[in-house]
Short mmCIF file of C-alpha atoms in Angstrom, two decimals:
data_model
loop_
_atom_site.label_atom_id
_atom_site.label_comp_id
_atom_site.label_asym_id
_atom_site.label_seq_id
_atom_site.Cartn_x
_atom_site.Cartn_y
_atom_site.Cartn_z
CA MET A 1 -12.10 15.30 -45.94
CA ALA A 2 -10.85 12.64 -43.94
CA GLN A 3 -12.66 11.83 -40.69
CA LYS A 4 -10.55 12.40 -37.47
CA LYS A 5 -9.77 9.31 -35.93
CA VAL A 6 -11.65 8.91 -32.26
CA LYS A 7 -9.22 7.84 -29.60
CA LYS A 8 -10.18 4.81 -27.75
CA GLN A 9 -10.98 5.63 -24.12
CA PHE A 10 -9.56 3.89 -21.18
CA LYS A 11 -10.51 3.87 -17.49
CA PHE A 12 -8.70 2.80 -14.65
CA GLY A 13 -9.86 3.03 -10.74
CA LEU A 14 -9.54 1.97 -7.18
CA ILE A 15 -11.54 -0.29 -5.38
CA GLY A 16 -11.97 0.23 -1.74
CA ARG A 17 -14.23 1.61 1.29
CA ASN A 18 -14.10 5.05 2.32
CA ILE A 19 -11.43 6.25 -0.21
CA GLU A 20 -12.47 9.73 -1.00
CA TYR A 21 -9.13 10.85 0.31
CA SER A 22 -7.24 8.44 -1.83
CA PHE A 23 -3.59 9.06 -3.35
CA SER A 24 -4.37 6.95 -6.47
CA ARG A 25 -7.22 8.94 -8.36
CA LYS A 26 -5.42 12.47 -7.86
CA TYR A 27 -2.01 10.96 -8.85
CA PHE A 28 -3.18 9.02 -12.07
CA ASN A 29 -5.41 12.07 -13.28
CA LYS A 30 -2.54 14.45 -12.93
CA LYS A 31 -0.30 11.86 -14.69
CA PHE A 32 -2.72 11.69 -17.58
CA LYS A 33 -3.24 15.47 -17.78
CA ASN A 34 0.64 16.02 -17.76
CA LEU A 35 1.23 13.48 -20.36
CA HIS A 36 -1.76 14.82 -22.47
CA PHE A 37 -3.58 11.17 -22.20
CA ASP A 38 -7.26 12.98 -22.64
CA ASN A 39 -8.53 9.53 -23.44
CA CYS A 40 -7.55 8.19 -19.89
CA GLU A 41 -9.66 8.40 -16.86
CA TYR A 42 -9.06 7.09 -13.26
CA LEU A 43 -12.18 6.66 -11.04
CA ASN A 44 -12.86 5.69 -7.40
CA PHE A 45 -15.06 2.78 -6.98
CA ASP A 46 -16.13 3.12 -3.09
CA ILE A 47 -17.95 -0.03 -2.33
CA GLN A 48 -19.39 -1.42 1.11
CA SER A 49 -18.79 -4.94 0.34
CA ILE A 50 -16.44 -6.76 -2.02
CA LYS A 51 -19.57 -8.71 -3.22
CA GLU A 52 -20.49 -5.33 -5.07
CA PHE A 53 -17.31 -5.82 -7.14
CA PRO A 54 -18.71 -8.05 -10.13
CA LYS A 55 -21.49 -5.33 -10.61
CA VAL A 56 -18.81 -2.44 -10.77
CA PHE A 57 -16.75 -4.54 -13.28
CA ALA A 58 -19.59 -5.45 -15.41
CA GLU A 59 -21.15 -1.95 -15.84
CA THR A 60 -17.83 0.17 -16.13
CA LYS A 61 -16.90 0.12 -19.69
CA SER A 62 -13.39 0.30 -21.07
CA LEU A 63 -11.51 -0.55 -17.87
CA LYS A 64 -8.09 -1.51 -18.58
CA GLY A 65 -6.63 -1.68 -14.93
CA LEU A 66 -7.53 -1.35 -11.15
CA ASN A 67 -6.03 -0.73 -7.80
CA VAL A 68 -7.24 -2.37 -4.77
CA THR A 69 -6.82 -0.94 -1.02
CA ILE A 70 -8.12 -1.26 2.36
CA PRO A 71 -10.07 -3.60 3.27
CA TYR A 72 -10.17 -5.57 -0.01
CA LYS A 73 -6.40 -6.45 -0.88
CA GLU A 74 -7.31 -10.26 0.27
CA ASP A 75 -10.97 -10.42 -0.39
CA ILE A 76 -10.55 -9.60 -4.00
CA ILE A 77 -8.68 -12.83 -4.87
CA PRO A 78 -11.54 -15.10 -5.58
CA TYR A 79 -12.87 -12.87 -7.81
CA LEU A 80 -9.87 -12.78 -9.98
CA ASP A 81 -9.13 -15.30 -12.92
CA SER A 82 -5.55 -15.56 -12.08
CA VAL A 83 -2.83 -14.26 -9.52
CA SER A 84 0.79 -13.49 -10.24
CA ASN A 85 3.47 -15.68 -8.36
CA THR A 86 4.47 -12.94 -6.14
CA ALA A 87 0.67 -11.83 -5.13
CA ARG A 88 0.02 -15.44 -4.48
CA LYS A 89 3.09 -15.91 -2.13
CA ILE A 90 2.19 -12.52 -0.34
CA GLY A 91 -1.58 -13.43 -0.23
CA ALA A 92 -2.58 -10.04 -1.14
CA VAL A 93 -3.65 -8.18 -4.23
CA ASN A 94 -3.30 -4.24 -4.94
CA THR A 95 -3.28 -4.12 -8.69
CA ILE A 96 -5.58 -5.88 -11.42
CA SER A 97 -4.49 -5.97 -15.03
CA ILE A 98 -7.53 -6.53 -17.41
CA SER A 99 -7.01 -8.51 -20.72
CA LYS A 100 -8.72 -7.86 -23.93
CA ASN A 101 -10.85 -10.91 -23.44
CA LYS A 102 -11.90 -9.41 -19.89
CA LYS A 103 -9.71 -11.56 -17.74
CA LEU A 104 -8.52 -10.40 -14.43
CA LYS A 105 -5.19 -11.15 -13.10
CA GLY A 106 -4.15 -10.08 -9.70
CA HIS A 107 -0.58 -8.41 -8.79
CA ASN A 108 1.12 -6.99 -5.62
CA THR A 109 3.32 -3.81 -6.36
CA ASP A 110 3.32 -2.87 -2.50
CA HIS A 111 6.00 -5.03 -1.78
CA TYR A 112 8.06 -3.17 -4.43
CA GLY A 113 6.95 0.37 -3.52
CA PHE A 114 8.01 -0.32 0.16
CA LYS A 115 11.27 -2.00 -0.55
CA LYS A 116 12.31 0.97 -2.86
CA SER A 117 11.40 3.29 -0.40
CA LEU A 118 12.94 1.76 2.75
CA GLN A 119 16.17 0.52 1.25
CA PRO A 120 18.12 4.10 1.13
CA LEU A 121 17.46 4.31 5.02
CA LEU A 122 19.10 1.13 5.82
CA LYS A 123 22.31 0.81 7.70
CA LYS A 124 24.13 -2.17 8.73
CA HIS A 125 22.41 -2.56 12.31
CA HIS A 126 18.86 -2.47 10.72
CA LYS A 127 18.62 -6.37 11.11
CA LYS A 128 15.07 -6.69 12.48
CA ALA A 129 11.50 -5.17 12.20
CA LEU A 130 8.24 -4.91 14.02
CA ILE A 131 5.24 -4.94 11.70
CA LEU A 132 2.32 -3.32 13.34
CA GLY A 133 -0.86 -4.84 11.97
CA THR A 134 -1.68 -8.18 10.18
CA GLY A 135 -3.83 -6.91 7.21
CA GLY A 136 -3.13 -7.33 3.47
CA ALA A 137 -0.55 -4.48 3.49
CA SER A 138 1.25 -6.18 6.23
CA LYS A 139 1.68 -9.26 4.34
CA ALA A 140 3.54 -7.32 1.49
CA ILE A 141 5.74 -5.85 3.87
CA ALA A 142 6.83 -8.97 5.38
CA PHE A 143 7.76 -10.28 1.67
CA ALA A 144 10.05 -7.04 1.14
CA LEU A 145 11.74 -7.59 4.30
CA ARG A 146 12.30 -11.48 3.30
CA LYS A 147 13.86 -10.18 0.23
CA LEU A 148 16.13 -7.46 2.10
CA GLY A 149 17.23 -10.27 4.48
CA ILE A 150 15.45 -8.46 7.56
CA GLU A 151 13.82 -10.88 10.30
CA TYR A 152 10.69 -9.53 11.45
CA ASP A 153 7.53 -10.05 13.63
CA PHE A 154 4.04 -8.97 13.65
CA VAL A 155 2.27 -7.05 16.38
CA SER A 156 -1.47 -7.59 16.91
CA ARG A 157 -4.27 -6.18 19.30
CA ASN A 158 -5.33 -9.74 19.14
CA PRO A 159 -2.24 -11.82 18.67
CA SER A 160 -1.91 -15.55 17.79
CA GLU A 161 0.85 -17.69 19.23
CA TYR A 162 2.91 -16.42 16.56
CA GLU A 163 2.58 -12.89 17.20
CA ILE A 164 3.63 -10.05 19.77
CA SER A 165 0.96 -8.24 21.57
CA TYR A 166 1.29 -4.34 21.87
CA SER A 167 1.17 -4.90 25.59
CA GLU A 168 4.23 -7.10 25.26
CA ILE A 169 6.65 -4.20 23.58
CA ASN A 170 8.96 -2.77 26.05
CA GLU A 171 12.48 -1.30 25.93
CA GLU A 172 14.21 -4.82 25.65
CA ILE A 173 12.00 -5.26 22.60
CA PHE A 174 12.92 -1.77 21.09
CA ASN A 175 16.58 -2.55 21.34
CA GLU A 176 16.22 -5.76 19.56
CA TYR A 177 14.16 -4.53 16.70
CA GLN A 178 15.50 -1.40 15.03
CA ILE A 179 12.72 -0.82 12.35
CA VAL A 180 9.07 -0.16 13.31
CA ILE A 181 6.56 -0.27 10.30
CA ASN A 182 2.86 0.93 10.74
CA THR A 183 0.73 -0.88 8.15
CA THR A 184 -2.54 -0.04 10.21
CA PRO A 185 -4.65 3.03 9.35
CA LEU A 186 -4.14 4.58 12.81
CA GLY A 187 -3.59 8.25 12.41
CA THR A 188 -4.79 8.88 8.98
CA HIS A 189 -6.99 11.89 8.24
CA PRO A 190 -9.24 12.86 9.86
CA ASN A 191 -8.41 10.96 12.88
CA ILE A 192 -4.79 12.35 13.08
CA GLU A 193 -4.69 12.22 16.80
CA GLU A 194 -4.64 8.39 16.73
CA CYS A 195 -1.55 6.18 16.93
CA PRO A 196 -0.38 2.74 17.65
CA PRO A 197 -0.13 2.16 21.29
CA LEU A 198 3.73 1.90 21.72
CA PRO A 199 6.07 2.92 24.31
CA TYR A 200 7.57 5.69 22.06
CA GLU A 201 10.11 6.70 24.68
CA PHE A 202 12.13 3.92 23.65
CA PHE A 203 12.75 5.13 20.16
CA THR A 204 16.34 5.95 19.41
CA SER A 205 18.33 7.63 16.66
CA LYS A 206 19.29 4.05 15.69
CA HIS A 207 15.75 3.43 14.89
CA ILE A 208 13.74 3.90 11.69
CA ALA A 209 10.00 4.29 12.01
CA PHE A 210 8.11 3.88 8.75
CA ASP A 211 4.35 4.83 8.37
CA LEU A 212 2.25 3.54 5.52
CA VAL A 213 -0.12 6.31 6.03
CA TYR A 214 0.70 9.45 3.91
CA ASN A 215 -2.23 11.85 4.86
CA PRO A 216 -1.37 13.79 7.06
CA GLU A 217 2.42 13.82 6.10
CA LYS A 218 3.62 13.38 9.59
CA THR A 219 1.48 10.90 11.78
CA THR A 220 1.26 11.16 15.48
CA PHE A 221 3.28 8.01 15.21
CA LEU A 222 6.14 9.55 13.26
CA LYS A 223 6.19 12.85 15.32
CA LYS A 224 6.56 10.92 18.39
CA ALA A 225 9.32 8.72 16.86
CA LYS A 226 10.98 11.51 15.52
CA LYS A 227 10.99 13.60 19.02
CA GLN A 228 13.14 10.55 20.12
CA GLY A 229 15.71 10.92 17.47
CA ALA A 230 14.29 8.10 15.01
CA THR A 231 14.71 8.50 11.19
CA ILE A 232 11.05 8.64 9.77
CA GLN A 233 9.33 8.02 6.56
CA ASN A 234 5.80 8.17 5.39
CA GLY A 235 3.93 6.14 2.94
CA TYR A 236 3.93 8.70 0.01
CA GLU A 237 7.12 7.81 -1.94
CA MET A 238 6.13 3.96 -1.34
CA LEU A 239 2.83 4.89 -2.97
CA VAL A 240 4.62 6.56 -6.14
CA PHE A 241 6.79 3.65 -6.60
CA GLN A 242 3.88 1.05 -6.47
CA ALA A 243 1.59 3.34 -8.58
CA GLU A 244 4.33 3.43 -11.52
CA LYS A 245 4.80 -0.14 -11.30
CA ALA A 246 1.13 -0.60 -11.50
CA TRP A 247 1.20 1.74 -14.88
CA ARG A 248 3.80 -0.56 -16.26
CA ILE A 249 1.93 -3.58 -15.58
CA TRP A 250 -1.31 -2.20 -17.24
CA ASN A 251 0.67 -0.97 -20.28
CA LYS A 252 2.42 -4.28 -21.10
#
């Protein structure tokens, strides 16, 4: 009697801090179930310091791919063997492919997901954007905006000479910048009352308010912008696009 061939097991996972709420684990494990990929599993690697990453990698057998989230999209880079040209230009990694000989290569699919999600909302007057926050995600957003030919400026609580401070934002700036993108975690569950400190009364029907946060579905930032007539979009669709791009990278 012929022996039944044992399927090779594959593990994927997310590197981050305080990621129990994460989209990725639920999304990929549901995908594996729907596709009957019973040999695939997606795990959360919730680490307090990026210095724990080598131990996680060494001790987790059959790893085929990883995602990276807050706050390690930049800190992960020194631990990788190589980085794609796009991820190098962005300066942040959110996807890692693992070769057969255990070499780690960093990629960025955030810019792709954001661009795909924003494009259908754009109209001719959407020429300039404010990016709220200066972390790893903001760099991918800036890269995507450059590809779309949209000018942008960063807004920070502690601005450099090249950034705008929240206290500077007024009606004149809102008239100049028709897209406002929140790349900070402000408003994420459970702290759903929080939002970036903006003069929300200056949003209009000509504005797009885009929040990378997806939990809750409508953050306080989005609710306040919508109240003034702005077109709103949360980060869920962007995450789906970037996750599917990551899946294609892992399975090349």
